[in-house]
Short mmCIF file of C-alpha atoms and ligand atoms in Angstrom, two decimals:
data_model
loop_
_atom_site.label_atom_id
_atom_site.label_comp_id
_atom_site.label_asym_id
_atom_site.label_seq_id
_atom_site.Cartn_x
_atom_site.Cartn_y
_atom_site.Cartn_z
CA UNK A 1 -15.56 74.48 -4.36
CA UNK A 2 -15.26 75.85 -0.65
CA UNK A 3 -11.52 77.76 -0.86
CA UNK A 4 -9.09 76.35 0.66
CA UNK A 5 -7.67 77.21 4.39
CA UNK A 6 -4.82 76.81 5.97
CA UNK A 7 -4.81 74.09 8.76
CA UNK A 8 -6.40 75.13 12.33
CA UNK A 9 -3.15 76.63 14.53
CA UNK A 10 -0.78 77.13 11.98
CA UNK A 11 -0.12 80.91 10.20
CA UNK A 12 1.02 82.76 7.55
CA UNK A 13 3.66 84.74 8.15
CA UNK A 14 3.38 87.76 5.54
CA UNK A 15 6.01 90.33 4.42
CA UNK A 16 5.15 93.13 6.87
CA UNK A 17 5.14 90.82 9.80
CA UNK A 18 8.34 88.95 8.72
CA UNK A 19 10.21 92.20 8.89
CA UNK A 20 9.89 91.74 12.89
CA UNK A 21 10.96 88.40 12.59
CA UNK A 22 13.89 89.61 10.58
CA UNK A 23 15.09 92.09 12.77
CA UNK A 24 14.60 90.04 15.74
CA UNK A 25 16.43 87.01 14.12
CA UNK A 26 19.54 88.89 13.11
CA UNK A 27 19.89 89.76 16.63
CA UNK A 28 19.51 86.43 18.08
CA UNK A 29 21.73 85.04 14.94
CA UNK A 30 24.53 87.61 16.09
CA UNK A 31 24.30 86.88 19.91
CA UNK A 32 24.51 83.35 19.80
CA UNK A 33 27.75 83.82 17.14
CA UNK A 34 29.09 86.57 20.30
CA UNK A 35 28.47 83.69 22.42
CA UNK A 36 30.61 81.30 20.22
CA UNK A 37 27.59 78.92 20.05
CA UNK A 38 26.99 76.71 16.83
CA UNK A 39 24.15 75.83 14.91
CA UNK A 40 22.54 72.43 14.62
CA UNK A 41 20.04 71.72 11.60
CA UNK A 42 18.10 68.01 12.50
CA UNK A 43 15.40 66.53 10.15
CA UNK A 44 11.68 68.11 11.79
CA UNK A 45 10.29 64.92 10.78
CA UNK A 46 11.35 62.10 12.81
CA UNK A 47 10.82 58.37 13.87
CA UNK A 48 8.21 58.56 16.57
CA UNK A 49 9.67 56.57 18.71
CA UNK A 50 12.81 58.90 19.61
CA UNK A 51 10.11 61.21 21.34
CA UNK A 52 8.28 58.21 23.21
CA UNK A 53 12.22 57.48 24.37
CA UNK A 54 13.64 61.01 24.64
CA UNK A 55 10.93 63.00 25.85
CA UNK A 56 8.95 60.26 28.01
CA UNK A 57 5.25 58.37 27.88
CA UNK A 58 3.37 59.96 30.77
CA UNK A 59 4.26 64.00 29.33
CA UNK A 60 1.35 65.30 28.23
CA UNK A 61 3.39 66.33 24.90
CA UNK A 62 3.89 63.09 23.75
CA UNK A 63 0.62 61.57 24.80
CA UNK A 64 -1.53 64.50 24.02
CA UNK A 65 -0.07 66.77 21.23
CA UNK A 66 2.05 64.63 18.95
CA UNK A 67 1.91 65.07 15.20
CA UNK A 68 2.31 61.03 14.57
CA UNK A 69 1.35 59.64 11.17
CA UNK A 70 1.83 55.91 9.59
CA UNK A 71 4.24 56.84 6.23
CA UNK A 72 4.03 54.72 2.97
CA UNK A 73 6.57 52.51 4.16
CA UNK A 74 4.12 51.82 7.39
CA UNK A 75 6.83 53.93 9.69
CA UNK A 76 5.78 55.71 12.61
CA UNK A 77 6.50 59.26 11.76
CA UNK A 78 6.20 62.05 14.06
CA UNK A 79 6.73 66.08 13.26
CA UNK A 80 8.96 67.14 16.03
CA UNK A 81 7.39 68.58 19.29
CA UNK A 82 10.79 70.01 20.23
CA UNK A 83 14.33 69.97 19.63
CA UNK A 84 16.63 68.99 22.07
CA UNK A 85 16.05 64.69 21.41
CA UNK A 86 16.80 65.11 17.64
CA UNK A 87 19.87 67.21 18.95
CA UNK A 88 21.04 64.20 21.06
CA UNK A 89 19.67 61.59 18.73
CA UNK A 90 22.18 63.27 15.89
CA UNK A 91 25.13 63.75 18.30
CA UNK A 92 24.76 60.05 19.41
CA UNK A 93 24.07 58.42 15.87
CA UNK A 94 27.04 60.55 13.93
CA UNK A 95 29.26 60.24 17.15
CA UNK A 96 30.31 63.61 17.26
CA UNK A 97 30.36 63.26 20.91
CA UNK A 98 33.55 60.70 21.35
CA UNK A 99 35.62 63.50 19.22
CA UNK A 100 33.84 66.40 20.85
CA UNK A 101 32.54 65.85 24.27
CA UNK A 102 31.73 69.35 24.86
CA UNK A 103 29.76 71.80 22.11
CA UNK A 104 27.93 74.60 22.77
CA UNK A 105 24.75 73.92 19.88
CA UNK A 106 21.58 76.01 18.65
CA UNK A 107 18.71 75.37 16.70
CA UNK A 108 15.73 77.36 15.38
CA UNK A 109 12.92 76.23 13.40
CA UNK A 110 9.40 75.10 13.84
CA UNK A 111 7.88 73.07 16.04
CA UNK A 112 4.33 70.74 16.08
CA UNK A 113 2.16 70.29 19.06
CA UNK A 114 -1.62 69.40 18.53
CA UNK A 115 -2.45 71.77 21.49
CA UNK A 116 -6.07 74.27 21.61
CA UNK A 117 -4.71 77.14 19.35
CA UNK A 118 -5.10 80.38 21.16
CA UNK A 119 -3.20 83.82 21.97
CA UNK A 120 0.50 82.92 22.29
CA UNK A 121 -0.27 79.02 21.68
CA UNK A 122 0.10 77.73 17.93
CA UNK A 123 0.17 74.07 16.77
CA UNK A 124 2.90 74.80 14.27
CA UNK A 125 5.35 77.58 16.22
CA UNK A 126 8.95 78.14 16.34
CA UNK A 127 11.39 77.72 19.28
CA UNK A 128 15.03 78.57 19.54
CA UNK A 129 17.05 76.54 21.41
CA UNK A 130 20.37 76.15 23.09
CA UNK A 131 21.87 72.90 24.28
CA UNK A 132 25.45 73.33 26.28
CA UNK A 133 26.42 69.63 25.97
CA UNK A 134 29.17 67.72 28.10
CA UNK A 135 28.71 70.50 30.61
CA UNK A 136 28.42 69.31 33.94
CA UNK A 137 29.69 72.68 36.27
CA UNK A 138 27.16 75.43 37.83
CA UNK A 139 28.90 77.68 36.04
CA UNK A 140 27.71 76.05 32.83
CA UNK A 141 23.77 76.57 34.13
CA UNK A 142 24.60 80.12 35.29
CA UNK A 143 26.07 81.11 31.62
CA UNK A 144 22.99 79.00 29.87
CA UNK A 145 20.78 81.56 32.11
CA UNK A 146 22.83 84.37 31.47
CA UNK A 147 22.66 83.81 27.89
CA UNK A 148 19.15 83.82 28.02
CA UNK A 149 17.99 86.83 30.16
CA UNK A 150 20.51 88.49 27.71
CA UNK A 151 19.02 87.48 24.23
CA UNK A 152 15.46 88.95 25.86
CA UNK A 153 17.27 92.26 26.97
CA UNK A 154 18.82 92.59 24.35
CA UNK A 155 16.14 92.45 22.53
CA UNK A 156 14.39 95.16 24.67
CA UNK A 157 11.89 93.25 26.88
CA UNK A 158 11.01 94.52 29.84
CA UNK A 159 8.35 93.08 32.97
CA UNK A 160 11.01 89.82 32.69
CA UNK A 161 10.74 87.69 35.20
CA UNK A 162 13.23 84.25 36.34
CA UNK A 163 11.91 81.68 38.27
CA UNK A 164 14.39 78.80 39.29
CA UNK A 165 14.36 75.85 40.86
CA UNK A 166 15.88 72.38 41.68
CA UNK A 167 15.06 68.51 40.98
CA UNK A 168 17.81 67.08 42.58
CA UNK A 169 18.86 64.18 40.73
CA UNK A 170 17.59 60.96 39.82
CA UNK A 171 17.72 59.48 43.37
CA UNK A 172 16.36 62.50 45.36
CA UNK A 173 13.72 62.77 43.27
CA UNK A 174 12.93 58.92 43.54
CA UNK A 175 13.37 59.39 47.32
CA UNK A 176 11.17 61.78 46.98
CA UNK A 177 8.35 60.51 44.68
CA UNK A 178 7.88 57.89 47.19
CA UNK A 179 6.79 60.14 49.63
CA UNK A 180 4.81 61.85 47.27
CA UNK A 181 2.89 58.99 46.02
CA UNK A 182 1.97 58.02 49.61
CA UNK A 183 0.37 61.97 49.81
CA UNK A 184 -1.48 61.79 46.24
CA UNK A 185 -3.03 58.53 47.73
CA UNK A 186 -4.81 60.23 50.81
CA UNK A 187 -5.54 63.58 49.15
CA UNK A 188 -6.38 62.36 45.66
CA UNK A 189 -9.94 63.61 46.10
CA UNK A 190 -8.67 67.64 46.39
CA UNK A 191 -7.02 67.71 43.34
CA UNK A 192 -8.37 68.36 39.69
CA UNK A 193 -9.58 65.42 37.39
CA UNK A 194 -6.17 66.31 35.18
CA UNK A 195 -4.13 66.03 37.77
CA UNK A 196 -5.60 62.52 39.71
CA UNK A 197 -4.70 61.37 36.26
CA UNK A 198 -1.01 62.11 36.22
CA UNK A 199 -0.52 59.98 39.54
CA UNK A 200 0.34 57.09 37.63
CA UNK A 201 1.68 58.64 34.29
CA UNK A 202 3.95 61.82 35.54
CA UNK A 203 3.21 62.07 39.42
CA UNK A 204 6.07 65.33 39.11
CA UNK A 205 4.64 67.30 36.91
CA UNK A 206 1.05 67.56 39.45
CA UNK A 207 3.25 69.85 41.06
CA UNK A 208 3.15 72.26 38.52
CA UNK A 209 -0.36 72.40 37.39
CA UNK A 210 -2.41 75.83 37.08
CA UNK A 211 -5.56 74.52 38.97
CA UNK A 212 -6.36 76.25 41.47
CA UNK A 213 -8.18 73.61 43.93
CA UNK A 214 -4.63 71.23 43.12
CA UNK A 215 -2.51 74.45 44.22
CA UNK A 216 -3.89 75.04 47.51
CA UNK A 217 -3.90 71.22 48.23
CA UNK A 218 -0.27 70.76 47.60
CA UNK A 219 0.86 73.52 49.62
CA UNK A 220 0.59 70.44 52.84
CA UNK A 221 2.46 67.99 50.28
CA UNK A 222 5.60 66.94 50.67
CA UNK A 223 8.49 68.84 49.18
CA UNK A 224 10.83 67.86 46.34
CA UNK A 225 13.42 70.29 48.02
CA UNK A 226 13.18 68.69 51.41
CA UNK A 227 14.42 65.35 49.77
CA UNK A 228 17.70 66.62 47.95
CA UNK A 229 20.78 65.27 48.71
CA UNK A 230 23.34 67.69 50.90
CA UNK A 231 25.42 67.43 47.44
CA UNK A 232 22.37 68.47 45.40
CA UNK A 233 21.41 71.41 48.02
CA UNK A 234 24.96 72.76 47.75
CA UNK A 235 24.89 73.01 43.83
CA UNK A 236 21.79 74.83 44.31
CA UNK A 237 22.81 77.19 46.16
CA UNK A 238 26.24 77.53 44.74
CA UNK A 239 23.51 78.41 41.41
CA UNK A 240 21.85 81.33 43.37
CA UNK A 241 25.25 82.81 44.57
CA UNK A 242 26.29 83.15 41.21
CA UNK A 243 23.18 84.59 39.86
CA UNK A 244 23.02 87.12 42.62
CA UNK A 245 26.75 88.06 41.59
CA UNK A 246 25.72 88.62 38.10
CA UNK A 247 22.96 90.97 39.46
CA UNK A 248 20.10 88.62 37.64
CA UNK A 249 16.99 88.93 39.40
CA UNK A 250 15.37 85.80 39.96
CA UNK A 251 12.78 84.19 42.62
CA UNK A 252 12.69 80.80 43.19
CA UNK A 253 9.49 78.53 42.74
CA UNK A 254 9.60 74.93 44.04
CA UNK A 255 6.66 73.61 42.45
CA UNK A 256 8.23 74.57 38.93
CA UNK A 257 9.05 71.45 37.18
CA UNK A 258 8.71 71.71 33.47
CA UNK A 259 7.02 69.40 31.32
CA UNK A 260 9.32 67.24 29.74
CA UNK A 261 10.74 63.97 31.99
CA UNK A 262 14.16 64.18 31.48
CA UNK A 263 15.61 66.91 34.06
CA UNK A 264 17.41 67.36 36.57
CA UNK A 265 19.04 69.69 38.76
CA UNK A 266 18.19 72.72 37.64
CA UNK A 267 15.03 74.00 36.07
CA UNK A 268 14.15 78.02 35.10
CA UNK A 269 11.45 79.53 33.15
CA UNK A 270 11.23 83.13 31.92
CA UNK A 271 7.98 84.81 31.61
CA UNK A 272 6.56 88.06 31.11
CA UNK A 273 3.51 89.75 32.44
CA UNK A 274 3.26 91.41 29.01
CA UNK A 275 2.24 88.15 27.76
CA UNK A 276 -1.13 87.58 29.84
CA UNK A 277 -2.33 83.79 30.18
CA UNK A 278 0.66 82.04 28.07
CA UNK A 279 3.08 83.89 29.84
CA UNK A 280 6.49 81.07 29.58
CA UNK A 281 8.81 82.99 26.61
CA UNK A 282 11.79 80.89 27.75
CA UNK A 283 11.59 77.00 29.44
CA UNK A 284 14.72 75.45 30.00
CA UNK A 285 17.15 73.04 32.47
CA UNK A 286 19.60 70.07 32.95
CA UNK A 287 19.12 66.84 31.38
CA UNK A 288 22.04 65.41 32.68
CA UNK A 289 20.19 61.57 32.14
CA UNK A 290 19.03 61.96 28.54
CA UNK A 291 21.93 61.28 26.21
CA UNK A 292 22.50 58.16 28.25
CA UNK A 293 19.10 57.05 28.39
CA UNK A 294 18.92 57.25 24.57
CA UNK A 295 22.26 54.75 24.44
CA UNK A 296 24.71 57.81 24.04
CA UNK A 297 27.76 58.24 26.12
CA UNK A 298 27.06 59.35 29.55
CA UNK A 299 27.20 63.34 28.58
CA UNK A 300 25.74 65.71 31.26
CA UNK A 301 23.73 68.93 29.74
CA UNK A 302 21.69 71.93 30.06
CA UNK A 303 19.92 73.67 27.62
CA UNK A 304 17.11 75.87 26.84
CA UNK A 305 13.93 76.93 24.52
CA UNK A 306 12.43 80.31 23.67
CA UNK A 307 9.13 80.35 22.11
CA UNK A 308 9.51 82.76 18.74
CA UNK A 309 6.03 83.83 18.38
CA UNK A 310 5.82 84.71 21.61
CA UNK A 311 8.79 86.24 21.74
CA UNK A 312 7.98 88.43 18.51
CA UNK A 313 4.37 89.53 20.70
CA UNK A 314 7.27 90.66 23.11
CA UNK A 315 9.82 92.61 21.42
CA UNK A 316 9.73 96.22 20.92
CA UNK A 317 7.58 98.04 18.06
CA UNK A 318 10.95 99.92 16.55
CA UNK A 319 11.81 96.76 15.20
CA UNK A 320 8.54 96.48 13.36
CA UNK A 321 10.12 98.80 10.54
CA UNK A 322 11.55 97.96 7.35
CA UNK A 323 15.17 98.90 6.07
CA UNK A 324 14.68 101.66 3.68
CA UNK A 325 15.63 101.38 -0.15
CA UNK A 326 18.61 102.99 -0.41
CA UNK A 327 18.48 103.70 -4.79
CA UNK A 328 14.99 103.78 -6.48
CA UNK A 329 16.17 103.42 -10.11
CA UNK A 330 13.45 105.39 -12.40
CA UNK A 331 13.77 104.44 -15.82
CA UNK A 332 12.18 104.55 -19.24
CA UNK A 333 13.06 104.11 -22.78
CA UNK A 334 14.45 100.37 -24.69
CA UNK A 335 17.97 101.25 -24.11
CA UNK A 336 17.58 103.06 -20.95
CA UNK A 337 15.63 100.43 -19.36
CA UNK A 338 18.63 97.90 -20.63
CA UNK A 339 21.16 100.57 -19.20
CA UNK A 340 19.08 100.37 -15.77
CA UNK A 341 19.10 96.60 -15.24
CA UNK A 342 23.03 96.69 -16.14
CA UNK A 343 23.10 99.39 -13.30
CA UNK A 344 21.08 97.40 -10.98
CA UNK A 345 22.61 94.89 -11.11
CA UNK A 346 26.19 96.63 -10.56
CA UNK A 347 24.76 98.19 -7.40
CA UNK A 348 24.19 95.09 -5.51
CA UNK A 349 27.26 94.59 -5.10
CA UNK A 350 27.45 97.27 -2.62
CA UNK A 351 25.43 96.71 1.14
CA UNK A 352 22.18 98.72 -0.55
CA UNK A 353 18.53 98.02 -0.95
CA UNK A 354 17.96 98.41 -4.73
CA UNK A 355 14.71 98.69 -6.25
CA UNK A 356 14.91 99.03 -10.20
CA UNK A 357 11.21 100.14 -11.34
CA UNK A 358 10.01 97.23 -13.78
CA UNK A 359 6.59 99.17 -14.82
CA UNK A 360 7.80 100.98 -18.05
CA UNK A 361 5.17 103.86 -16.33
CA UNK A 362 5.63 107.63 -16.86
CA UNK A 363 8.63 109.44 -15.27
CA UNK A 364 6.22 111.05 -12.94
CA UNK A 365 4.42 108.03 -11.92
CA UNK A 366 7.66 106.31 -11.12
CA UNK A 367 8.47 108.92 -9.04
CA UNK A 368 5.82 108.79 -6.65
CA UNK A 369 6.56 105.60 -6.24
CA UNK A 370 10.52 106.28 -4.93
CA UNK A 371 8.80 108.87 -2.79
CA UNK A 372 6.45 106.70 -1.15
CA UNK A 373 8.83 104.54 -0.24
CA UNK A 374 10.94 106.44 1.24
CA UNK A 375 13.93 105.69 -1.23
CA UNK A 376 17.05 107.39 0.29
CA UNK A 377 18.33 108.26 -3.34
CA UNK A 378 16.81 107.61 -6.91
CA UNK A 379 18.58 107.22 -10.20
CA UNK A 380 17.01 108.57 -12.91
CA UNK A 381 17.76 106.94 -16.72
CA UNK A 382 15.59 108.08 -19.69
CA UNK A 383 16.85 108.38 -23.69
CA UNK A 384 18.20 111.34 -23.46
CA UNK A 385 21.09 110.26 -20.61
CA UNK A 386 21.28 107.07 -22.41
CA UNK A 387 21.90 108.16 -25.26
CA UNK A 388 25.07 110.01 -23.55
CA UNK A 389 25.71 106.45 -21.38
CA UNK A 390 24.77 108.54 -18.41
CA UNK A 391 22.45 108.99 -15.53
CA UNK A 392 21.47 111.17 -12.60
CA UNK A 393 21.42 109.85 -9.35
CA UNK A 394 19.88 112.01 -6.70
CA UNK A 395 20.41 112.16 -2.83
CA UNK A 396 16.18 112.03 -1.92
CA UNK A 397 16.10 114.30 0.81
CA UNK A 398 12.54 113.97 2.74
CA UNK A 399 12.62 117.67 3.81
CA UNK A 400 13.08 118.88 0.54
CA UNK A 401 16.17 121.19 1.14
CA UNK A 402 19.37 120.08 -0.07
CA UNK A 403 18.92 117.89 -2.78
CA UNK A 404 22.53 116.45 -3.22
CA UNK A 405 23.16 115.17 -7.16
CA UNK A 406 25.07 114.15 -9.59
CA UNK A 407 25.20 113.19 -13.76
CA UNK A 408 27.31 109.83 -13.89
CA UNK A 409 29.00 108.29 -17.06
CA UNK A 410 27.87 104.42 -17.14
CA UNK A 411 31.17 103.68 -17.17
CA UNK A 412 32.70 105.61 -14.38
CA UNK A 413 32.64 103.37 -11.60
CA UNK A 414 34.93 105.37 -9.63
CA UNK A 415 32.38 108.24 -9.28
CA UNK A 416 29.34 106.23 -8.74
CA UNK A 417 31.71 104.19 -5.55
CA UNK A 418 32.72 107.91 -4.78
CA UNK A 419 28.93 109.44 -4.51
CA UNK A 420 27.87 105.79 -2.45
CA UNK A 421 30.25 105.57 -0.11
CA UNK A 422 29.75 109.91 0.66
CA UNK A 423 26.18 110.14 0.46
CA UNK A 424 25.05 106.24 1.32
CA UNK A 425 27.40 104.52 2.82
CA UNK A 426 28.87 106.98 5.41
CA UNK A 427 27.51 107.24 8.96
P1 ATP B 1 3.52 75.81 28.02
O1 ATP B 1 3.31 75.56 29.47
O2 ATP B 1 3.09 77.43 27.14
O3 ATP B 1 2.65 74.94 27.81
P2 ATP B 1 5.85 74.23 27.62
O4 ATP B 1 6.32 73.73 29.25
O5 ATP B 1 4.73 73.04 27.02
O6 ATP B 1 4.95 75.87 27.89
P3 ATP B 1 8.38 74.10 26.30
O7 ATP B 1 8.03 72.73 26.27
O8 ATP B 1 8.86 74.01 27.77
O9 ATP B 1 6.64 74.72 26.52
O10 ATP B 1 8.72 75.35 25.47
C1 ATP B 1 9.71 76.23 25.40
C2 ATP B 1 8.75 77.06 24.60
O11 ATP B 1 8.39 77.19 23.60
C3 ATP B 1 7.68 77.81 25.76
O12 ATP B 1 8.12 78.43 26.85
C4 ATP B 1 7.09 78.34 25.00
O13 ATP B 1 7.12 80.02 24.80
C5 ATP B 1 6.93 77.97 23.58
N1 ATP B 1 5.79 77.29 23.23
C6 ATP B 1 5.72 75.66 23.91
N2 ATP B 1 4.36 75.40 22.86
C7 ATP B 1 4.19 76.47 21.94
C8 ATP B 1 2.69 76.51 21.46
N3 ATP B 1 1.78 75.64 21.23
N4 ATP B 1 2.58 77.55 20.66
C9 ATP B 1 3.81 78.98 20.67
N5 ATP B 1 4.78 78.56 21.60
C10 ATP B 1 4.83 77.88 22.53
MG1 MG B 2 2.90 72.90 26.64
#
């Protein structure tokens, strides 16, 4: 029989890799809590219709990338390709918005898109998303961009580029689309095939094409920016002023439209030169019409999503370092082993990493293991110690000079606690 393998585009995250993931997640959770944003968890599996209505039929995600199947009850189900539509559905369905019309929310978890796997692109990948629901002020746009920027900076990521654009409101876009479609009719032949196919499905997305020939042709196309109403214009200049004030550097990119259908006004992306061709680590924008379109109350909103695999690639090497064991318990002998087990449970009441050696091997072997793990301290418990209901605890000074050690009675919790406080928990 062939060995079983995982599906293409999915990966196992092994313990050594997860050290970095967990360190990054810890910083993310802290930053989100400090910004007073609450978590929301929605199902990974949803009705297919949610994404068709919430993302848009003409988008790449819905037309080519979804994992869709029929379940045993003949329902069409889809593994979520992104988080925003599900969050919107959950808020509407649970009638949260009538009592809490404004919400700052985050979610994190796996997303699924049937794409060609390559560095920084998988079929099962992870996103952290933040959504500010019910906020319509420019200040909320600024706060959300600043939040994304600060999260990335907090992780020590350099070479960040923020690109911004405005897509105007639905009316501005409709006006632009009319004249853009006329131009597309005439200039169809100078576009790549992919873009030609988008003319009827999702013409705005053509602006975002990476194709060189298309990019060149688009230089002469009408610009969405010129179709913005007075109000949309001033909203956008306000955004730029406030970003300037916060000293968050940005570049304007008139062709930044983003993949999903539901965006209005502010759209932004954060890229990093260090990522190569899949350079976008964070994408976001305002979606004032989505919740209403999905059957909820009229609720403006803005959000972003960070791709965690790309974030992990960018985050510094220092985050790959595991936290060392604080106490390694070396133990051998019938009574000693029972007492050591008991002791290990007691020690887990402290913020310490405690490892109990279960090998029953010789002291010298266990000692070597503790050394290899760079444990900060060891406890030694053999038959001699066990007979006296005591143990030796020793600070494992890696330089080898000054080893502080103490013999502590098994029942003297106060002495143990003092030793721990002084030697392991201080500083
Ligand atoms: P791209 O242009 O790279 O396909 P996108 O516009 O489809 O990105 P979004 O839907 O905005 O991406 O998702 C937000 C972020 O999620 C992206 O910036 C990226 O970091 C990450 N992401 C999207 N698709 C994948 C994927 N298949 N594998 C890994 N990360 C992804
Ligand atoms: Mg994509």
